[in-house]
């Protein structure tokens, strides 16, 4: 999130005191809740984006007017269906369509039993593929497609709900199950559940799925029963993240700063573009940081970019001494091989080797390693394996950590027992040699365009493609 966050503040006591009174008055004068019935859309509804709106066009509000479903303008010309937290303008959910549609009068959304976003002339961008009767936005921000009330049990049948398809955010009371994934807005990081843990994973290239944070259930209040079904997670309004196998008792409680402080206002948990998992608390005027899974910057998956070195207390520098850390990256080394080095013999040939002592792998308890008898044996096992991008040897333990994804940020330690070995593409390296080179052009978005010798332009695949 770009916004700056203040620390969590308590609501004023007057608010706490008067809220129940207002609710009580509403119960006496019943029509004051009647407008809740208006918070739904029926078959036949359709809408097109208004060209004069610059950020968000509401289509459906919840009964508390805290949340709104509508068109969200993305990158000025594109459109996404989203649920927003109205007071902060923060999107809590975005429909996951593979292609974004344009903010133009060719685009429309309609409800015909399915909620559909389409350009009727060309294609359907996104559809819930349901046969419901109405679209409802609940006061916890959950967007639901329901069947009409079934008189027998008086509860609506829910055919689809946005809570089952989270984007990068969970709000309080939302259940996150083992079949769901949170994905950071840049697509690089994801959160998933294991059989007894929460895991954060990085996609450093198309094949990699490196776990970098793992929170195992402590099982203090309840044990995980083997064969007792998958676990799920829920943000509790009392300021904690609970892990459950069944609803009787949580198998884990990860508490936030606001733990049991009975604050009013929304709590949300978000997987951020830097790979951290953070909880925020809406104080009424700003989001306060309430929790972060990774508090040490150097333990983030890639804080200094590729071929960067993060030293606790010092910050970012580069693995290669002859390059400088500037504008968030090290100029040497492309983030990725343009082709799979195992299938493209050319990319195997054009590497040079960078060695650096005093470096370590981050989140090393989650990294794959072999035990080798010497530094040479460790380097050799990487050198001969085309899917190895680098290795770090610990001379004291004999552990040889294998990096099987393009080199990201490593950890700086003063410990000379640890030595790193990294493969670098010669091609990427030319950038440093060529004095006329002014750095990569990232504006292409998905790729990294490199000017090589002035005439040839090569497009190297970027991260996460
Ligand atoms: C929803 O609330 C916004 C203010 O946040 C208001 O401008 C808009 O008219 C409302 N829309 C509907 C459909 O009620
Ligand atoms: C709703 O519209 C979509 C897109 O035009 C169409 O594929 C779908 O069959 C329609 N559904 C119903 C129930 O009519
Ligand atoms: C949300 O709606 C439910 C009923 O649908 C109600 O019990 C609850 O008090 C409401 N919560 C808020 C914060 O308005
Ligand atoms: C969005 O959809 C794509 C492909 O359908 C999927 O790979 C991705 O995980 C989805 N994202 C989220 C946040 O569910
Ligand atoms: C989450 O799951 C629990 C237990 O199944 C259920 O009681 C609760 O209503 C669910 N929350 C939401 C928002 O659906
Ligand atoms: C739920 O978990 C508790 C604590 O582990 C256990 O005692 C209970 O039998 C479980 N209930 C069900 C229905 O599995
Ligand atoms: C790089 O810097 C480190 C620490 O200052 C030093 O130990 C190492 O010898 C240098 N390597 C090169 C290739 O200059
Ligand atoms: C090469 O490295 C990959 C990834 O680290 C590993 O899965 C594979 O077993 C290694 N191959 C050999 C022959 O060691
Ligand atoms: C590695 O350890 C061996 C034996 O403990 C020692 O002789 C050697 O000097 C060490 N090498 C480095 C690079 O620290
Ligand atoms: C918006 O533009 C930026 C920079 O041009 C790009 O990196 C990003 O992927 C775009 N966002 C979407 C959702 O297309």
CSV table of N, CA and C in Angstrom, one decimal, residues 294-359:
chain,number,residue,atom,x,y,z
A,294,UNK,N,6.9,-10.4,8.6
A,294,UNK,CA,8.4,-10.3,8.5
A,294,UNK,C,8.8,-8.9,8.9
A,295,UNK,N,9.5,-8.9,10.1
A,295,UNK,CA,9.8,-7.5,10.6
A,295,UNK,C,11.2,-7.1,10.2
A,296,UNK,N,12.1,-8.1,9.8
A,296,UNK,CA,13.4,-7.7,9.4
A,296,UNK,C,13.5,-7.6,7.9
A,297,UNK,N,13.7,-6.4,7.4
A,297,UNK,CA,13.7,-6.2,5.9
A,297,UNK,C,14.5,-7.2,5.1
A,298,UNK,N,15.7,-7.6,5.7
A,298,UNK,CA,16.6,-8.5,5.0
A,298,UNK,C,16.0,-9.9,4.9
A,299,UNK,N,14.9,-10.2,5.7
A,299,UNK,CA,14.3,-11.5,5.5
A,299,UNK,C,13.2,-11.5,4.5
A,300,UNK,N,12.9,-10.4,3.9
A,300,UNK,CA,11.9,-10.4,2.8
A,300,UNK,C,12.5,-11.1,1.6
A,301,UNK,N,11.7,-11.6,0.7
A,301,UNK,CA,12.2,-12.4,-0.3
A,301,UNK,C,13.2,-11.8,-1.3
A,302,UNK,N,13.0,-10.5,-1.5
A,302,UNK,CA,13.9,-9.9,-2.5
A,302,UNK,C,14.1,-8.4,-2.3
A,303,UNK,N,14.5,-7.9,-1.1
A,303,UNK,CA,14.5,-6.5,-0.7
A,303,UNK,C,15.4,-5.6,-1.6
A,304,UNK,N,16.5,-6.2,-2.1
A,304,UNK,CA,17.4,-5.3,-2.9
A,304,UNK,C,17.5,-5.7,-4.3
A,305,UNK,N,16.5,-6.5,-4.8
A,305,UNK,CA,16.5,-6.8,-6.2
A,305,UNK,C,17.5,-8.0,-6.5
A,306,UNK,N,17.5,-8.3,-7.8
A,306,UNK,CA,18.4,-9.4,-8.2
A,306,UNK,C,19.9,-9.1,-8.1
A,307,UNK,N,20.6,-10.0,-7.7
A,307,UNK,CA,22.1,-9.9,-7.5
A,307,UNK,C,22.3,-8.8,-6.4
A,308,UNK,N,21.4,-8.5,-5.5
A,308,UNK,CA,21.5,-7.6,-4.5
A,308,UNK,C,22.0,-8.3,-3.2
A,309,UNK,N,22.5,-7.5,-2.3
A,309,UNK,CA,22.9,-8.0,-1.0
A,309,UNK,C,22.3,-7.2,0.1
A,310,UNK,N,21.6,-7.8,1.0
A,310,UNK,CA,21.0,-7.1,2.1
A,310,UNK,C,21.7,-7.3,3.4
A,311,UNK,N,22.3,-6.3,4.0
A,311,UNK,CA,23.0,-6.5,5.2
A,311,UNK,C,22.3,-5.9,6.4
A,312,UNK,N,21.9,-6.7,7.4
A,312,UNK,CA,21.1,-6.1,8.5
A,312,UNK,C,21.8,-4.9,9.1
A,313,UNK,N,21.1,-3.8,9.3
A,313,UNK,CA,21.7,-2.6,9.8
A,313,UNK,C,22.4,-1.7,8.8
A,314,UNK,N,22.7,-2.3,7.7
A,314,UNK,CA,23.4,-1.5,6.7
A,314,UNK,C,22.5,-1.2,5.5
A,315,UNK,N,21.8,-2.2,5.0
A,315,UNK,CA,20.9,-2.0,3.9
A,315,UNK,C,21.4,-2.7,2.7
A,316,UNK,N,21.0,-2.1,1.5
A,316,UNK,CA,21.3,-2.8,0.3
A,316,UNK,C,22.6,-2.4,-0.4
A,317,UNK,N,23.3,-3.4,-0.9
A,317,UNK,CA,24.4,-3.2,-1.8
A,317,UNK,C,24.4,-4.3,-2.9
A,318,UNK,N,25.4,-4.4,-3.6
A,318,UNK,CA,25.4,-5.4,-4.7
A,318,UNK,C,26.3,-6.6,-4.4
A,319,UNK,N,25.9,-7.8,-4.9
A,319,UNK,CA,26.8,-8.9,-4.7
A,319,UNK,C,28.1,-8.7,-5.4
A,320,UNK,N,28.1,-8.0,-6.6
A,320,UNK,CA,29.3,-7.8,-7.4
A,320,UNK,C,29.8,-6.4,-7.0
A,321,UNK,N,31.0,-6.4,-6.4
A,321,UNK,CA,31.6,-5.1,-5.9
A,321,UNK,C,31.7,-4.1,-7.0
A,322,UNK,N,31.9,-4.5,-8.2
A,322,UNK,CA,32.2,-3.5,-9.3
A,322,UNK,C,30.9,-2.9,-9.8
A,323,UNK,N,29.8,-3.2,-9.2
A,323,UNK,CA,28.5,-2.5,-9.6
A,323,UNK,C,28.0,-1.8,-8.4
A,324,UNK,N,27.2,-0.8,-8.7
A,324,UNK,CA,26.6,0.1,-7.6
A,324,UNK,C,25.1,-0.2,-7.5
A,325,UNK,N,24.7,-0.1,-6.3
A,325,UNK,CA,23.2,-0.2,-6.0
A,325,UNK,C,22.6,1.1,-6.3
A,326,UNK,N,21.8,1.2,-7.3
A,326,UNK,CA,21.1,2.5,-7.5
A,326,UNK,C,19.7,2.3,-8.0
A,327,UNK,N,18.8,3.2,-7.7
A,327,UNK,CA,17.4,3.1,-8.0
A,327,UNK,C,16.8,1.7,-7.8
A,328,UNK,N,17.2,1.1,-6.6
A,328,UNK,CA,16.5,-0.1,-6.2
A,328,UNK,C,17.0,-1.4,-6.9
A,329,UNK,N,18.1,-1.3,-7.6
A,329,UNK,CA,18.6,-2.5,-8.2
A,329,UNK,C,20.1,-2.5,-8.5
A,330,UNK,N,20.7,-3.7,-8.7
A,330,UNK,CA,22.1,-3.7,-9.0
A,330,UNK,C,22.2,-3.8,-10.5
A,331,UNK,N,23.1,-3.1,-11.1
A,331,UNK,CA,23.0,-3.0,-12.6
A,331,UNK,C,23.5,-4.3,-13.3
A,332,UNK,N,24.2,-5.1,-12.5
A,332,UNK,CA,24.8,-6.3,-13.1
A,332,UNK,C,23.8,-7.5,-13.0
A,333,UNK,N,23.7,-8.2,-14.0
A,333,UNK,CA,22.9,-9.4,-13.9
A,333,UNK,C,21.5,-9.2,-14.3
A,334,UNK,N,21.0,-9.9,-15.3
A,334,UNK,CA,19.6,-9.8,-15.6
A,334,UNK,C,18.8,-10.6,-14.6
A,335,UNK,N,17.5,-10.3,-14.4
A,335,UNK,CA,16.8,-11.0,-13.4
A,335,UNK,C,16.5,-12.4,-13.7
A,336,UNK,N,16.7,-12.8,-15.0
A,336,UNK,CA,16.3,-14.1,-15.4
A,336,UNK,C,17.0,-14.5,-16.7
A,337,UNK,N,17.2,-15.8,-16.8
A,337,UNK,CA,17.7,-16.2,-18.1
A,337,UNK,C,16.6,-16.0,-19.1
A,338,UNK,N,16.9,-15.6,-20.3
A,338,UNK,CA,15.8,-15.4,-21.3
A,338,UNK,C,15.3,-16.7,-21.7
A,339,UNK,N,16.1,-17.7,-21.7
A,339,UNK,CA,15.6,-19.1,-22.1
A,339,UNK,C,15.9,-20.0,-20.9
A,340,UNK,N,15.2,-21.1,-20.9
A,340,UNK,CA,15.5,-22.1,-19.9
A,340,UNK,C,17.0,-22.6,-20.1
A,341,UNK,N,17.9,-22.3,-19.2
A,341,UNK,CA,19.3,-22.7,-19.4
A,341,UNK,C,19.5,-24.2,-19.6
A,342,UNK,N,18.5,-25.0,-19.2
A,342,UNK,CA,18.7,-26.5,-19.4
A,342,UNK,C,18.3,-26.9,-20.8
A,343,UNK,N,17.5,-26.2,-21.5
A,343,UNK,CA,17.1,-26.6,-22.8
A,343,UNK,C,17.7,-25.8,-23.9
A,344,UNK,N,18.3,-24.6,-23.5
A,344,UNK,CA,18.9,-23.7,-24.5
A,344,UNK,C,20.4,-23.7,-24.3
A,345,UNK,N,21.1,-24.5,-25.1
A,345,UNK,CA,22.6,-24.6,-24.8
A,345,UNK,C,23.3,-23.3,-24.9
A,346,UNK,N,22.8,-22.3,-25.6
A,346,UNK,CA,23.4,-21.0,-25.7
A,346,UNK,C,23.5,-20.3,-24.4
A,347,UNK,N,22.3,-20.4,-23.7
A,347,UNK,CA,22.3,-19.7,-22.4
A,347,UNK,C,23.2,-20.4,-21.4
A,348,UNK,N,23.6,-21.6,-21.6
A,348,UNK,CA,24.5,-22.3,-20.7
A,348,UNK,C,25.9,-21.7,-20.9
A,349,UNK,N,26.2,-21.4,-22.1
A,349,UNK,CA,27.6,-21.0,-22.5
A,349,UNK,C,27.9,-19.6,-22.0
A,350,UNK,N,26.9,-18.7,-22.1
A,350,UNK,CA,27.2,-17.3,-21.8
A,350,UNK,C,27.1,-16.9,-20.4
A,351,UNK,N,27.7,-17.7,-19.5
A,351,UNK,CA,27.7,-17.3,-18.1
A,351,UNK,C,29.2,-17.0,-17.6
A,352,UNK,N,29.3,-16.1,-16.7
A,352,UNK,CA,30.5,-16.0,-16.0
A,352,UNK,C,30.2,-16.2,-14.6
A,353,UNK,N,31.2,-16.4,-13.7
A,353,UNK,CA,30.9,-16.7,-12.4
A,353,UNK,C,31.3,-15.6,-11.4
A,354,UNK,N,30.5,-15.3,-10.5
A,354,UNK,CA,30.8,-14.3,-9.5
A,354,UNK,C,30.9,-15.1,-8.1
A,355,UNK,N,32.0,-14.8,-7.4
A,355,UNK,CA,32.1,-15.4,-6.1
A,355,UNK,C,32.2,-14.3,-5.0
A,356,UNK,N,31.6,-14.6,-3.9
A,356,UNK,CA,31.6,-13.6,-2.9
A,356,UNK,C,31.5,-14.3,-1.5
A,357,UNK,N,32.4,-13.9,-0.6
A,357,UNK,CA,32.5,-14.4,0.7
A,357,UNK,C,31.6,-13.6,1.6
A,358,UNK,N,31.2,-14.2,2.8
A,358,UNK,CA,30.5,-13.4,3.7
A,358,UNK,C,29.0,-13.2,3.3
A,359,UNK,N,28.5,-14.1,2.5
A,359,UNK,CA,27.1,-14.0,2.1
A,359,UNK,C,26.3,-15.3,2.5
